[in-house]
């Protein structure tokens, strides 16, 4: 009987403990504005806020960063894009990919010339509301165009290697022997620069006449202007760009734009400032081309 009484005492004590806990729980719920309820609501609110942020920004938030609003133009379509000003050209290509589906490697992005991937938009001085031109095609389209072009260009280069330097050939000596034009643009040897915002002028063409090159990036065209007329050439139709430093004046190049399938279609320009040669190739052919 004593043991049973003891068990009953234990049982009663346990029930009392449960009842005490129940009372505490009731008190916590009935408190109304108690701290536990408030903290739980705040935690739930923060989870919802985080979830909403991830959905609206695709997991890429620009909160707290200085941003710039851009107008992306590709294939006659326009897209509005907000991006951090300290993002690089490579970051911009990724965002353009998410908008257009055009892979970064297939993009030619232009803002006052070909946009460098390793510099920030702040360094490039991209302004709010700027128009960013994007040129590019699908992988299948590019392969269809470039496969025969690659073979053709290899044949052209092989043929060039068999010949004497271009600047010593008779057809070019007729122009080069006239000497450097007085109004030619200044050159900088050993330096690569982006295309200037003004046309390249003061150069000669194969007849010895003055010629200027204007890069209409928004139209993806190269304008070759002379005193008589201006030829408007789609950059996508230019098959190759051939360049060679001018002997004795290596800070200037002679350059040919191949407008057709053979060398006979080359349009020659003389006294091109050396610092713009790579920028011209990149702008006309694009980085995914073979040159």
XYZ file of N, CA and C in Angstrom:
873
model
N 0.839 -1.207 0.000
C 0.000 0.000 0.000
C 0.856 1.232 0.000
N 1.975 1.175 0.671
C 2.836 2.372 0.714
C 3.379 2.660 -0.645
N 3.777 1.559 -1.351
C 4.327 1.756 -2.705
C 3.268 2.301 -3.620
N 2.051 1.781 -3.496
C 0.972 2.265 -4.341
C 0.714 3.716 -4.083
N 0.728 4.044 -2.737
C 0.540 5.479 -2.433
C 1.630 6.295 -3.065
N 2.842 5.721 -3.037
C 3.950 6.464 -3.652
C 3.720 6.665 -5.135
N 3.266 5.594 -5.796
C 2.999 5.720 -7.229
C 1.939 6.749 -7.507
N 0.904 6.725 -6.670
C -0.152 7.717 -6.865
C 0.384 9.115 -6.690
N 1.300 9.234 -5.706
C 1.877 10.567 -5.492
C 2.649 11.029 -6.683
N 3.400 10.056 -7.284
C 4.157 10.420 -8.488
C 3.222 10.789 -9.599
N 2.157 10.007 -9.752
C 1.185 10.275 -10.817
C 0.554 11.635 -10.648
N 0.189 11.952 -9.470
C -0.443 13.247 -9.209
C 0.514 14.383 -9.467
N 1.786 14.111 -9.074
C 2.777 15.196 -9.261
C 3.002 15.443 -10.752
N 3.051 14.362 -11.560
C 3.258 14.499 -13.011
C 2.112 15.241 -13.649
N 0.890 14.874 -13.273
C -0.273 15.563 -13.830
C -0.251 17.026 -13.487
N 0.209 17.313 -12.272
C 0.283 18.722 -11.873
C 1.277 19.464 -12.736
N 2.398 18.780 -13.070
C 3.409 19.428 -13.915
C 2.852 19.707 -15.289
N 2.125 18.711 -15.840
C 1.517 18.908 -17.158
C 0.556 20.066 -17.130
N -0.254 20.100 -16.033
C -1.218 21.193 -15.931
C -0.520 22.536 -15.856
N 0.610 22.561 -15.100
C 1.355 23.821 -15.006
C 1.852 24.254 -16.366
N 2.375 23.289 -17.168
C 2.858 23.627 -18.511
C 1.733 24.124 -19.382
N 0.573 23.479 -19.263
C -0.579 23.917 -20.042
C -0.960 25.327 -19.688
N -0.876 25.635 -18.411
C -1.210 26.993 -17.976
C -0.254 27.994 -18.570
N 1.021 27.614 -18.620
C 2.022 28.525 -19.202
C 1.734 28.749 -20.669
N 1.392 27.675 -21.380
C 1.098 27.799 -22.803
C -0.093 28.696 -23.037
N -1.135 28.510 -22.248
C -2.329 29.337 -22.369
C -1.984 30.789 -22.116
N -1.173 31.024 -21.097
C -0.796 32.399 -20.770
C -0.042 33.037 -21.932
N 0.857 32.256 -22.607
C 1.631 32.803 -23.712
C 0.734 33.169 -24.875
N -0.244 32.329 -25.181
C -1.136 32.597 -26.304
C -2.051 33.751 -26.002
N -2.570 33.757 -24.763
C -3.554 34.777 -24.419
C -2.916 36.132 -24.159
N -1.559 36.209 -24.162
C -0.900 37.489 -23.891
C -1.169 38.518 -24.955
N -1.563 38.096 -26.181
C -1.915 39.051 -27.224
C -0.687 39.602 -27.904
N -0.059 40.628 -27.319
C 1.086 41.314 -27.922
C 2.387 40.847 -27.315
N 2.483 39.616 -26.917
C 3.689 39.130 -26.256
C 4.829 39.051 -27.255
N 6.066 38.948 -26.727
C 7.269 39.002 -27.551
C 7.404 37.780 -28.444
N 7.005 36.607 -27.953
C 7.146 35.393 -28.748
C 6.335 35.477 -30.027
N 5.067 35.936 -29.916
C 4.204 36.058 -31.089
C 4.765 37.066 -32.069
N 5.238 38.209 -31.560
C 5.801 39.258 -32.426
C 7.040 38.772 -33.157
N 7.923 38.068 -32.422
C 9.156 37.571 -33.035
C 8.832 36.562 -34.134
N 7.862 35.695 -33.893
C 7.479 34.712 -34.902
C 6.923 35.362 -36.145
N 6.102 36.388 -35.956
C 5.526 37.103 -37.104
C 6.612 37.794 -37.908
N 7.572 38.390 -37.191
C 8.675 39.063 -37.898
C 9.486 38.059 -38.697
N 9.764 36.888 -38.116
C 10.541 35.867 -38.823
C 9.805 35.415 -40.084
N 8.483 35.200 -39.967
C 7.703 34.797 -41.139
C 7.713 35.875 -42.192
N 7.620 37.149 -41.740
C 7.634 38.266 -42.687
C 8.942 38.355 -43.435
N 10.048 38.135 -42.701
C 11.354 38.188 -43.360
C 11.502 37.085 -44.383
N 11.004 35.882 -44.089
C 11.069 34.778 -45.047
C 10.287 35.109 -46.305
N 9.106 35.684 -46.140
C 8.287 36.060 -47.295
C 8.958 37.144 -48.109
N 9.576 38.089 -47.422
C 10.258 39.178 -48.127
C 11.416 38.649 -48.940
N 12.184 37.726 -48.345
C 13.314 37.136 -49.064
C 12.839 36.374 -50.288
N 11.736 35.631 -50.118
C 11.197 34.861 -51.226
C 10.732 35.769 -52.345
N 10.044 36.868 -51.978
C 9.561 37.822 -52.978
C 10.702 38.445 -53.736
N 11.812 38.753 -53.048
C 12.977 39.348 -53.695
C 13.582 38.404 -54.703
N 13.682 37.121 -54.335
C 14.282 36.147 -55.239
C 13.444 35.993 -56.494
N 12.126 36.017 -56.377
C 11.247 35.846 -57.517
C 11.319 37.041 -58.439
N 11.342 38.257 -57.898
C 11.280 39.459 -58.728
C 12.573 39.740 -59.438
N 13.715 39.335 -58.849
C 15.004 39.660 -59.444
C 15.727 38.451 -59.985
N 15.098 37.319 -60.006
C 15.755 36.141 -60.535
C 16.973 35.737 -59.747
N 17.031 36.071 -58.464
C 18.185 35.720 -57.650
C 19.331 36.686 -57.810
N 19.171 37.749 -58.590
C 20.246 38.710 -58.834
C 19.754 40.080 -58.429
N 20.076 40.491 -57.267
C 19.569 41.760 -56.751
C 20.605 42.857 -56.860
N 20.145 44.062 -57.109
C 21.016 45.223 -57.224
C 20.839 46.169 -56.036
N 20.235 45.636 -54.942
C 19.973 46.466 -53.786
C 21.266 47.068 -53.254
N 21.217 48.349 -52.956
C 22.350 49.022 -52.351
C 23.434 49.414 -53.335
N 23.273 49.099 -54.616
C 24.281 49.436 -55.614
C 23.782 50.563 -56.505
N 24.707 51.404 -56.922
C 24.348 52.480 -57.850
C 24.087 51.860 -59.220
N 22.906 52.089 -59.765
C 22.525 51.450 -61.022
C 22.359 52.477 -62.131
N 22.269 51.966 -63.350
C 22.049 52.799 -64.519
C 21.000 52.115 -65.388
N 20.094 52.909 -65.955
C 19.043 52.392 -66.822
C 19.529 52.417 -68.273
N 19.432 51.277 -68.942
C 19.917 51.156 -70.316
C 18.791 50.732 -71.247
N 18.953 51.069 -72.505
C 18.034 50.627 -73.543
C 18.823 49.676 -74.449
N 18.494 48.377 -74.386
C 19.176 47.363 -75.183
C 18.432 47.184 -76.501
N 19.151 47.310 -77.610
C 18.542 47.180 -78.939
C 19.203 46.018 -79.671
N 18.407 45.006 -79.988
C 18.913 43.839 -80.697
C 17.844 43.301 -81.633
N 18.235 43.086 -82.890
C 17.354 42.454 -83.875
C 16.005 43.193 -83.980
N 16.091 44.511 -83.972
C 14.924 45.404 -84.084
C 14.012 45.365 -82.856
N 14.484 44.738 -81.792
C 13.732 44.709 -80.538
C 14.426 45.592 -79.504
N 13.655 46.159 -78.597
C 14.190 47.038 -77.562
C 13.850 46.467 -76.183
N 14.823 46.505 -75.296
C 14.659 45.977 -73.944
C 15.162 47.017 -72.943
N 14.426 47.183 -71.861
C 14.859 48.058 -70.774
C 15.618 47.231 -69.747
N 16.750 47.746 -69.307
C 17.593 46.993 -68.372
C 18.196 47.929 -67.339
N 18.087 47.547 -66.078
C 18.757 48.276 -64.981
C 19.886 47.389 -64.474
N 21.094 47.956 -64.393
C 22.271 47.164 -64.038
C 23.208 48.005 -63.193
N 23.945 47.404 -62.259
C 24.887 48.177 -61.439
C 25.940 48.865 -62.294
N 26.240 50.110 -61.950
C 27.199 50.909 -62.699
C 28.602 50.335 -62.590
N 28.863 49.576 -61.530
C 30.187 48.981 -61.356
C 30.264 47.563 -61.918
N 29.227 47.144 -62.628
C 29.286 45.863 -63.311
C 30.151 45.975 -64.562
N 30.755 44.887 -64.989
C 31.642 44.889 -66.143
C 30.870 44.642 -67.437
N 31.582 44.795 -68.554
C 30.986 44.486 -69.844
C 30.566 43.033 -69.919
N 31.333 42.142 -69.267
C 30.982 40.723 -69.239
C 29.672 40.508 -68.473
N 29.498 41.250 -67.356
C 28.240 41.163 -66.607
C 27.066 41.618 -67.460
N 27.281 42.685 -68.229
C 26.225 43.192 -69.107
C 25.838 42.139 -70.146
N 26.823 41.435 -70.692
C 26.520 40.393 -71.670
C 25.661 39.282 -71.061
N 25.946 38.938 -69.802
C 25.137 37.911 -69.137
C 23.692 38.371 -68.973
N 23.517 39.653 -68.615
C 22.150 40.176 -68.460
C 21.433 40.243 -69.816
N 22.185 40.591 -70.868
C 21.594 40.611 -72.209
C 21.184 39.199 -72.615
N 21.990 38.204 -72.223
C 21.654 36.812 -72.493
C 20.313 36.450 -71.857
N 20.102 36.894 -70.618
C 18.854 36.573 -69.928
C 17.658 37.256 -70.583
N 17.904 38.399 -71.245
C 16.819 39.128 -71.910
C 16.498 38.564 -73.286
N 17.536 38.253 -74.056
C 17.367 37.908 -75.465
C 17.569 36.440 -75.784
N 18.266 35.709 -74.896
C 18.599 34.331 -75.200
C 19.826 34.197 -76.084
N 20.460 35.328 -76.409
C 21.652 35.323 -77.248
C 22.875 35.057 -76.378
N 23.607 33.966 -76.593
C 24.763 33.633 -75.745
C 25.803 34.753 -75.760
N 26.467 35.015 -74.636
C 27.468 36.079 -74.568
C 28.546 35.955 -75.633
N 28.971 34.731 -75.947
C 30.028 34.544 -76.935
C 29.594 34.952 -78.336
N 28.283 35.035 -78.559
C 27.767 35.386 -79.877
C 27.356 36.849 -79.954
N 27.597 37.597 -78.891
C 27.174 38.995 -78.853
C 28.293 39.941 -79.280
N 27.952 40.917 -80.091
C 28.829 42.047 -80.365
C 28.111 43.270 -79.775
N 28.573 43.719 -78.618
C 27.906 44.787 -77.875
C 28.647 46.097 -78.123
N 27.918 47.111 -78.527
C 28.560 48.362 -78.931
C 28.000 49.563 -78.177
N 28.920 50.343 -77.659
C 28.602 51.643 -77.066
C 29.825 52.533 -77.296
N 29.735 53.412 -78.273
C 30.874 54.236 -78.698
C 32.042 53.345 -79.109
N 31.732 52.313 -79.880
C 32.725 51.312 -80.249
C 32.397 49.999 -79.577
N 33.207 49.004 -79.831
C 32.977 47.689 -79.231
C 33.189 47.769 -77.724
N 32.207 47.306 -76.968
C 32.241 47.421 -75.507
C 33.251 46.435 -74.915
N 34.257 46.895 -74.152
C 35.228 45.984 -73.539
C 34.595 45.189 -72.406
N 34.948 43.909 -72.307
C 34.345 43.046 -71.303
C 34.970 43.221 -69.931
N 36.236 43.665 -69.886
C 36.945 43.700 -68.604
C 36.836 45.021 -67.870
N 36.152 45.986 -68.445
C 35.992 47.289 -67.790
C 34.573 47.451 -67.271
N 34.420 48.278 -66.228
C 33.093 48.520 -65.679
C 32.361 49.571 -66.499
N 31.052 49.594 -66.350
C 30.258 50.595 -67.062
C 30.619 52.001 -66.602
N 31.042 52.113 -65.350
C 31.469 53.423 -64.843
C 32.742 53.877 -65.564
N 33.677 52.939 -65.748
C 34.934 53.267 -66.427
C 34.698 53.633 -67.888
N 33.738 52.980 -68.505
C 33.424 53.257 -69.908
C 32.606 54.538 -70.040
N 32.129 55.053 -68.888
C 31.328 56.280 -68.836
C 29.974 56.101 -69.518
N 29.327 54.967 -69.201
C 27.973 54.726 -69.685
C 27.011 55.591 -68.878
N 26.168 56.333 -69.547
C 25.254 57.259 -68.883
C 23.847 56.672 -68.780
N 23.061 57.247 -67.893
C 21.690 56.796 -67.692
C 20.879 57.011 -68.963
N 20.144 55.994 -69.374
C 19.321 56.089 -70.580
C 20.082 55.800 -71.857
N 21.341 55.357 -71.759
C 22.166 55.098 -72.938
C 21.588 53.946 -73.763
N 21.781 54.037 -75.075
C 21.364 52.965 -75.975
C 22.544 52.040 -76.234
N 22.345 50.761 -75.978
C 23.380 49.751 -76.186
C 22.963 48.897 -77.381
N 23.780 48.931 -78.433
C 23.478 48.176 -79.633
C 24.069 46.763 -79.525
N 23.282 45.767 -79.843
C 23.732 44.374 -79.782
C 23.524 43.730 -81.152
N 24.603 43.143 -81.666
C 24.542 42.439 -82.945
C 24.956 40.994 -82.688
N 24.235 40.062 -83.262
C 24.586 38.650 -83.071
C 23.517 37.746 -83.645
N 23.933 36.536 -83.972
C 23.031 35.536 -84.540
C 23.143 34.249 -83.741
N 22.295 33.327 -84.047
C 22.330 32.040 -83.364
C 23.588 31.268 -83.759
N 23.926 30.272 -82.961
C 25.126 29.469 -83.233
C 25.023 28.796 -84.597
N 23.877 28.272 -84.935
C 23.715 27.584 -86.216
C 23.912 28.524 -87.390
N 23.380 29.749 -87.273
C 23.532 30.730 -88.353
C 24.994 31.103 -88.550
N 25.694 31.319 -87.422
C 27.096 31.723 -87.510
C 27.948 30.615 -88.108
N 27.703 29.369 -87.690
C 28.469 28.249 -88.234
C 28.234 28.105 -89.726
N 26.996 28.313 -90.152
C 26.673 28.183 -91.568
C 27.412 29.226 -92.396
N 27.576 30.419 -91.840
C 28.258 31.492 -92.556
C 29.764 31.373 -92.459
N 30.269 31.005 -91.287
C 31.708 31.074 -91.033
C 32.499 29.864 -91.504
N 31.863 28.709 -91.648
C 32.622 27.534 -92.056
C 33.295 27.729 -93.410
N 32.571 28.131 -94.466
C 33.263 28.381 -95.733
C 34.169 29.604 -95.655
N 33.776 30.599 -94.828
C 34.587 31.812 -94.715
C 35.945 31.496 -94.111
N 35.978 30.592 -93.131
C 37.237 30.237 -92.498
C 38.194 29.614 -93.505
N 37.670 28.712 -94.326
C 38.500 28.058 -95.336
C 39.016 29.083 -96.325
N 38.152 29.993 -96.735
C 38.541 31.009 -97.708
C 39.634 31.910 -97.155
N 39.503 32.316 -95.892
C 40.480 33.211 -95.291
C 41.825 32.530 -95.113
N 41.809 31.227 -94.806
C 43.068 30.493 -94.705
C 43.767 30.440 -96.046
N 42.991 30.278 -97.103
C 43.571 30.273 -98.447
C 44.143 31.635 -98.808
N 43.441 32.695 -98.408
C 43.925 34.049 -98.675
C 45.238 34.300 -97.950
N 45.308 33.898 -96.667
C 46.533 34.108 -95.901
C 47.695 33.306 -96.466
N 47.427 32.070 -96.890
C 48.476 31.241 -97.470
C 49.017 31.858 -98.741
N 48.121 32.418 -99.545
C 48.542 33.069 -100.777
C 49.359 34.318 -100.486
N 48.965 35.054 -99.451
C 49.689 36.274 -99.092
C 51.110 35.965 -98.636
N 51.270 34.823 -97.953
C 52.599 34.460 -97.459
C 53.590 34.181 -98.583
N 53.070 33.821 -99.755
C 53.936 33.528 -100.893
C 54.394 34.812 -101.593
N 53.748 35.900 -101.315
C 54.024 37.138 -102.025
C 54.993 38.010 -101.243
N 55.495 39.015 -101.898
C 56.314 40.007 -101.230
C 55.422 40.885 -100.359
N 56.007 41.626 -99.404
C 55.190 42.500 -98.547
C 54.277 43.403 -99.373
N 53.070 43.585 -98.895
C 52.074 44.347 -99.648
C 52.555 45.743 -100.012
N 53.213 46.401 -99.042
C 53.595 47.796 -99.289
C 54.683 47.936 -100.360
N 55.286 46.803 -100.786
C 56.291 46.868 -101.856
C 55.709 46.547 -103.223
N 54.471 46.099 -103.247
C 53.844 45.767 -104.516
C 53.522 47.032 -105.305
N 53.625 46.900 -106.616
C 53.509 48.059 -107.497
C 52.196 48.809 -107.311
N 51.098 48.056 -107.189
C 49.786 48.715 -107.089
C 49.672 49.601 -105.851
N 50.382 49.231 -104.771
C 50.320 50.018 -103.548
C 51.378 51.117 -103.525
N 52.524 50.868 -104.185
C 53.588 51.871 -104.205
C 53.117 53.151 -104.878
N 52.212 53.015 -105.860
C 51.722 54.208 -106.557
C 51.072 55.186 -105.591
N 50.410 54.636 -104.561
C 49.741 55.495 -103.576
C 50.713 55.897 -102.465
N 51.469 54.931 -101.961
C 52.357 55.201 -100.832
C 53.478 56.173 -101.192
N 53.921 56.170 -102.447
C 54.996 57.073 -102.860
C 54.563 58.541 -102.834
N 53.265 58.775 -102.721
C 52.791 60.160 -102.583
C 53.160 60.738 -101.213
N 53.502 59.841 -100.284
C 53.866 60.278 -98.946
C 52.664 60.378 -98.029
N 52.945 60.665 -96.781
C 51.889 60.747 -95.772
C 51.032 61.994 -95.988
N 49.713 61.851 -95.983
C 48.832 63.008 -96.152
C 49.053 64.055 -95.044
N 48.953 65.304 -95.404
C 49.199 66.373 -94.431
C 48.122 66.438 -93.351
N 46.902 66.065 -93.711
C 45.792 66.179 -92.754
C 45.424 64.836 -92.125
N 46.382 63.877 -92.146
C 46.088 62.572 -91.572
C 45.949 62.687 -90.051
N 45.146 61.810 -89.471
C 44.954 61.818 -88.024
C 46.233 61.334 -87.332
N 46.540 61.846 -86.141
C 47.742 61.420 -85.413
C 47.694 59.927 -85.101
N 48.880 59.325 -85.026
C 48.958 57.892 -84.732
C 49.764 57.671 -83.464
N 49.525 56.502 -82.833
C 50.253 56.114 -81.630
C 50.685 54.671 -81.816
N 51.976 54.429 -81.946
C 52.487 53.095 -82.191
C 52.490 52.279 -80.895
N 52.118 50.993 -81.010
C 52.159 50.101 -79.862
C 51.028 50.288 -78.874
N 49.979 51.027 -79.254
C 48.832 51.277 -78.374
C 47.553 50.864 -79.088
N 46.626 50.263 -78.336
C 45.327 49.901 -78.881
C 44.256 50.791 -78.259
N 43.471 51.436 -79.112
C 42.421 52.326 -78.627
C 41.087 51.939 -79.245
N 40.029 52.353 -78.564
C 38.689 52.176 -79.115
C 38.476 53.150 -80.263
N 37.483 52.859 -81.089
C 37.201 53.748 -82.201
C 36.823 55.132 -81.689
N 37.299 56.176 -82.355
C 36.898 57.531 -81.933
C 35.442 57.775 -82.276
N 34.867 58.788 -81.677
C 33.460 59.112 -81.934
C 33.274 59.866 -83.247
N 34.374 60.287 -83.858
C 34.318 61.004 -85.142
C 34.853 60.083 -86.238
N 34.513 60.348 -87.513
C 35.023 59.502 -88.603
C 36.554 59.549 -88.686
N 37.146 58.454 -89.159
C 38.578 58.428 -89.456
C 38.762 59.066 -90.825
N 39.545 60.122 -90.895
C 39.647 60.889 -92.138
C 41.098 61.162 -92.499
N 41.282 61.783 -93.690
C 42.606 62.168 -94.150
C 43.379 61.056 -94.822
N 42.760 59.887 -95.037
C 43.455 58.741 -95.617
C 43.279 58.729 -97.132
N 44.044 57.867 -97.817
C 43.951 57.688 -99.269
C 43.282 56.365 -99.587
N 42.602 56.300 -100.760
C 42.147 55.017 -101.289
C 43.085 54.595 -102.412
N 42.761 53.530 -103.145
C 43.702 52.969 -104.125
C 43.945 53.886 -105.323
N 43.070 54.854 -105.537
C 43.285 55.802 -106.632
C 44.031 57.051 -106.169
N 44.356 57.096 -104.866
C 45.051 58.259 -104.338
C 44.120 59.380 -103.909
N 42.810 59.119 -103.964
C 41.842 60.113 -103.518
C 41.637 60.049 -102.017
N 41.173 61.130 -101.434
C 40.924 61.183 -99.999
C 39.712 60.319 -99.642
N 39.814 59.627 -98.506
C 38.735 58.749 -98.072
C 38.582 58.860 -96.563
N 37.355 58.661 -96.097
C 37.081 58.658 -94.659
C 36.208 57.454 -94.335
N 36.387 56.937 -93.117
C 35.626 55.778 -92.652
C 34.729 56.193 -91.498
N 33.447 55.911 -91.623
C 32.476 56.220 -90.568
C 31.808 54.921 -90.141
N 31.851 54.628 -88.847
C 31.277 53.385 -88.327
C 29.909 53.683 -87.718
N 28.853 53.311 -88.456
C 27.481 53.529 -88.013
C 27.034 52.296 -87.220
N 27.374 52.292 -85.924
C 27.131 51.108 -85.110
C 25.651 50.796 -84.950
N 24.823 51.826 -84.834
C 23.398 51.581 -84.639
C 22.761 50.928 -85.860
N 23.406 51.081 -87.026
C 22.891 50.458 -88.244
C 23.746 49.273 -88.682
N 24.814 48.991 -87.921
C 25.748 47.918 -88.257
C 26.266 48.084 -89.680
N 26.689 49.319 -89.996
C 27.178 49.630 -91.333
C 28.531 50.353 -91.253
N 29.325 50.170 -92.288
C 30.553 50.928 -92.489
C 30.321 51.847 -93.678
N 30.496 53.149 -93.467
C 30.347 54.119 -94.541
C 31.732 54.502 -95.031
N 32.004 54.263 -96.321
C 33.264 54.648 -96.951
C 32.984 55.860 -97.819
N 33.493 56.994 -97.395
C 33.164 58.246 -98.070
C 34.333 58.832 -98.850
N 34.058 59.280 -100.064
C 35.026 60.012 -100.883
C 34.402 61.342 -101.280
N 35.143 62.111 -102.055
C 34.626 63.407 -102.498
C 33.406 63.227 -103.382
N 33.374 62.104 -104.118
C 32.289 61.879 -105.076
C 31.042 61.262 -104.455
N 31.228 60.293 -103.544
C 30.060 59.589 -103.008
C 30.407 58.873 -101.705
N 29.378 58.302 -101.082
C 29.537 57.526 -99.850
C 28.898 56.156 -100.026
N 29.716 55.116 -99.842
C 29.218 53.740 -99.928
C 28.810 53.280 -98.528
N 27.577 52.782 -98.405
C 27.075 52.283 -97.131
C 27.077 50.762 -97.165
N 28.026 50.152 -96.428
C 28.252 48.718 -96.529
C 27.857 48.015 -95.231
N 26.943 47.037 -95.277
C 26.621 46.272 -94.063
C 27.873 45.539 -93.576
N 28.163 45.655 -92.290
C 29.365 45.012 -91.761
C 29.318 43.495 -91.915
N 28.127 42.931 -91.873
C 28.001 41.488 -92.019
C 28.381 40.988 -93.400
N 28.430 41.884 -94.407
C 28.785 41.474 -95.765
C 30.284 41.532 -96.016
N 31.055 42.107 -95.085
C 32.502 42.210 -95.251
C 33.131 40.874 -94.879
N 33.810 40.243 -95.826
C 34.309 38.881 -95.649
C 35.600 38.823 -94.836
N 36.427 39.850 -94.955
C 37.725 39.807 -94.289
C 38.291 41.216 -94.205
N 39.237 41.406 -93.289
C 39.966 42.663 -93.168
C 41.456 42.326 -93.149
N 42.202 42.862 -94.120
C 43.637 42.614 -94.237
C 44.383 43.895 -93.892
N 45.406 43.788 -93.051
C 46.184 44.968 -92.671
C 47.679 44.648 -92.709
N 48.466 45.710 -92.893
C 49.921 45.570 -92.858
C 50.527 46.932 -92.525
N 51.513 46.971 -91.618
C 52.183 48.242 -91.327
C 52.909 48.756 -92.576
N 52.973 50.052 -92.720
C 53.669 50.675 -93.847
C 55.152 50.797 -93.495
N 56.004 50.239 -94.323
C 57.442 50.262 -94.055
C 57.953 51.690 -93.901
N 58.706 51.889 -92.824
C 59.230 53.218 -92.548
C 58.268 54.095 -91.795
N 57.010 53.672 -91.747
C 55.963 54.416 -91.006
C 55.069 53.391 -90.305
N 55.677 52.575 -89.437
C 54.936 51.463 -88.827
C 53.811 51.897 -87.900
N 53.731 53.192 -87.592
C 52.612 53.676 -86.784
C 51.358 53.901 -87.628
N 51.454 53.605 -88.917
C 50.299 53.654 -89.819
C 50.216 52.331 -90.578
N 48.998 51.957 -90.947
C 48.781 50.704 -91.676
C 48.084 50.973 -93.002
N 48.241 50.023 -93.913
C 47.376 49.937 -95.082
C 46.368 48.837 -94.776
N 45.131 49.038 -95.187
C 44.047 48.140 -94.773
C 43.103 47.900 -95.937
N 42.662 46.637 -96.072
C 41.714 46.286 -97.130
C 40.467 45.647 -96.533
N 39.312 46.101 -96.990
C 38.031 45.497 -96.624
C 37.596 44.622 -97.801
N 37.482 43.312 -97.575
C 37.106 42.394 -98.649
C 35.596 42.325 -98.733
N 35.047 42.881 -99.811
C 33.598 43.019 -99.949
C 32.954 41.864 -100.706
N 33.781 40.992 -101.296
C 33.268 39.855 -102.050
C 34.085 38.615 -101.778
N 33.887 37.562 -102.572
C 34.557 36.280 -102.296
C 36.034 36.222 -102.680
N 36.532 37.156 -103.485
C 37.931 37.099 -103.938
C 38.660 38.394 -103.590
N 39.991 38.357 -103.797
C 40.811 39.531 -103.509
C 40.478 40.705 -104.429
N 39.889 40.411 -105.553
C 39.545 41.480 -106.496
C 38.530 42.454 -105.899
N 37.830 42.015 -104.854
C 36.799 42.867 -104.244
C 37.339 43.699 -103.080
N 38.648 43.652 -102.844
C 39.222 44.382 -101.711
C 39.199 45.893 -101.962
N 38.748 46.632 -100.928
C 38.780 48.093 -100.981
C 39.930 48.545 -100.073
N 40.963 49.160 -100.670
C 42.169 49.515 -99.933
C 42.108 50.931 -99.387
N 42.566 51.062 -98.153
C 42.678 52.361 -97.491
C 44.093 52.465 -96.918
N 44.740 53.607 -97.151
C 46.128 53.774 -96.734
C 46.256 54.857 -95.662
N 47.238 54.638 -94.777
C 47.547 55.556 -93.681
C 46.475 55.521 -92.591
N 46.109 54.294 -92.198
C 45.182 54.115 -91.079
C 45.998 54.152 -89.783
N 45.663 55.018 -88.819
C 46.418 55.074 -87.558
C 46.446 53.715 -86.862
N 47.644 53.281 -86.464
C 47.836 51.926 -85.940
C 47.008 51.633 -84.699
N 46.744 52.657 -83.869
C 46.048 52.400 -82.601
C 44.589 51.980 -82.804
N 44.043 52.196 -84.019
C 42.643 51.863 -84.270
C 42.465 50.572 -85.067
N 43.562 49.936 -85.478
C 43.476 48.775 -86.368
C 42.691 47.628 -85.725
N 43.039 47.247 -84.491
C 42.338 46.137 -83.828
C 40.874 46.468 -83.573
N 40.594 47.710 -83.208
C 39.203 48.111 -82.955
C 38.378 48.028 -84.232
N 38.977 48.384 -85.363
C 38.265 48.296 -86.642
C 37.944 46.838 -86.955
N 38.924 45.940 -86.771
C 38.690 44.516 -87.036
C 37.585 43.965 -86.144
N 37.666 44.275 -84.841
C 36.667 43.759 -83.902
C 35.275 44.272 -84.245
N 35.194 45.544 -84.605
C 33.894 46.158 -84.876
C 33.277 45.620 -86.162
N 34.094 45.464 -87.191
C 33.584 45.030 -88.492
C 33.281 43.535 -88.502
N 34.203 42.723 -87.996
C 34.053 41.265 -88.087
C 33.432 40.635 -86.858
N 33.638 41.247 -85.680
C 33.154 40.661 -84.445
C 34.158 39.666 -83.905
N 34.177 39.494 -82.575
C 35.191 38.653 -81.927
C 35.042 37.182 -82.239
N 33.810 36.755 -82.682
C 33.629 35.327 -82.919
C 34.065 34.940 -84.338
N 34.439 35.960 -85.168
C 34.889 35.664 -86.505
C 36.328 35.167 -86.484
N 36.771 34.568 -87.566
C 38.128 34.056 -87.687
C 38.943 35.018 -88.530
N 39.887 35.684 -87.910
C 40.772 36.600 -88.640
C 42.094 36.691 -87.923
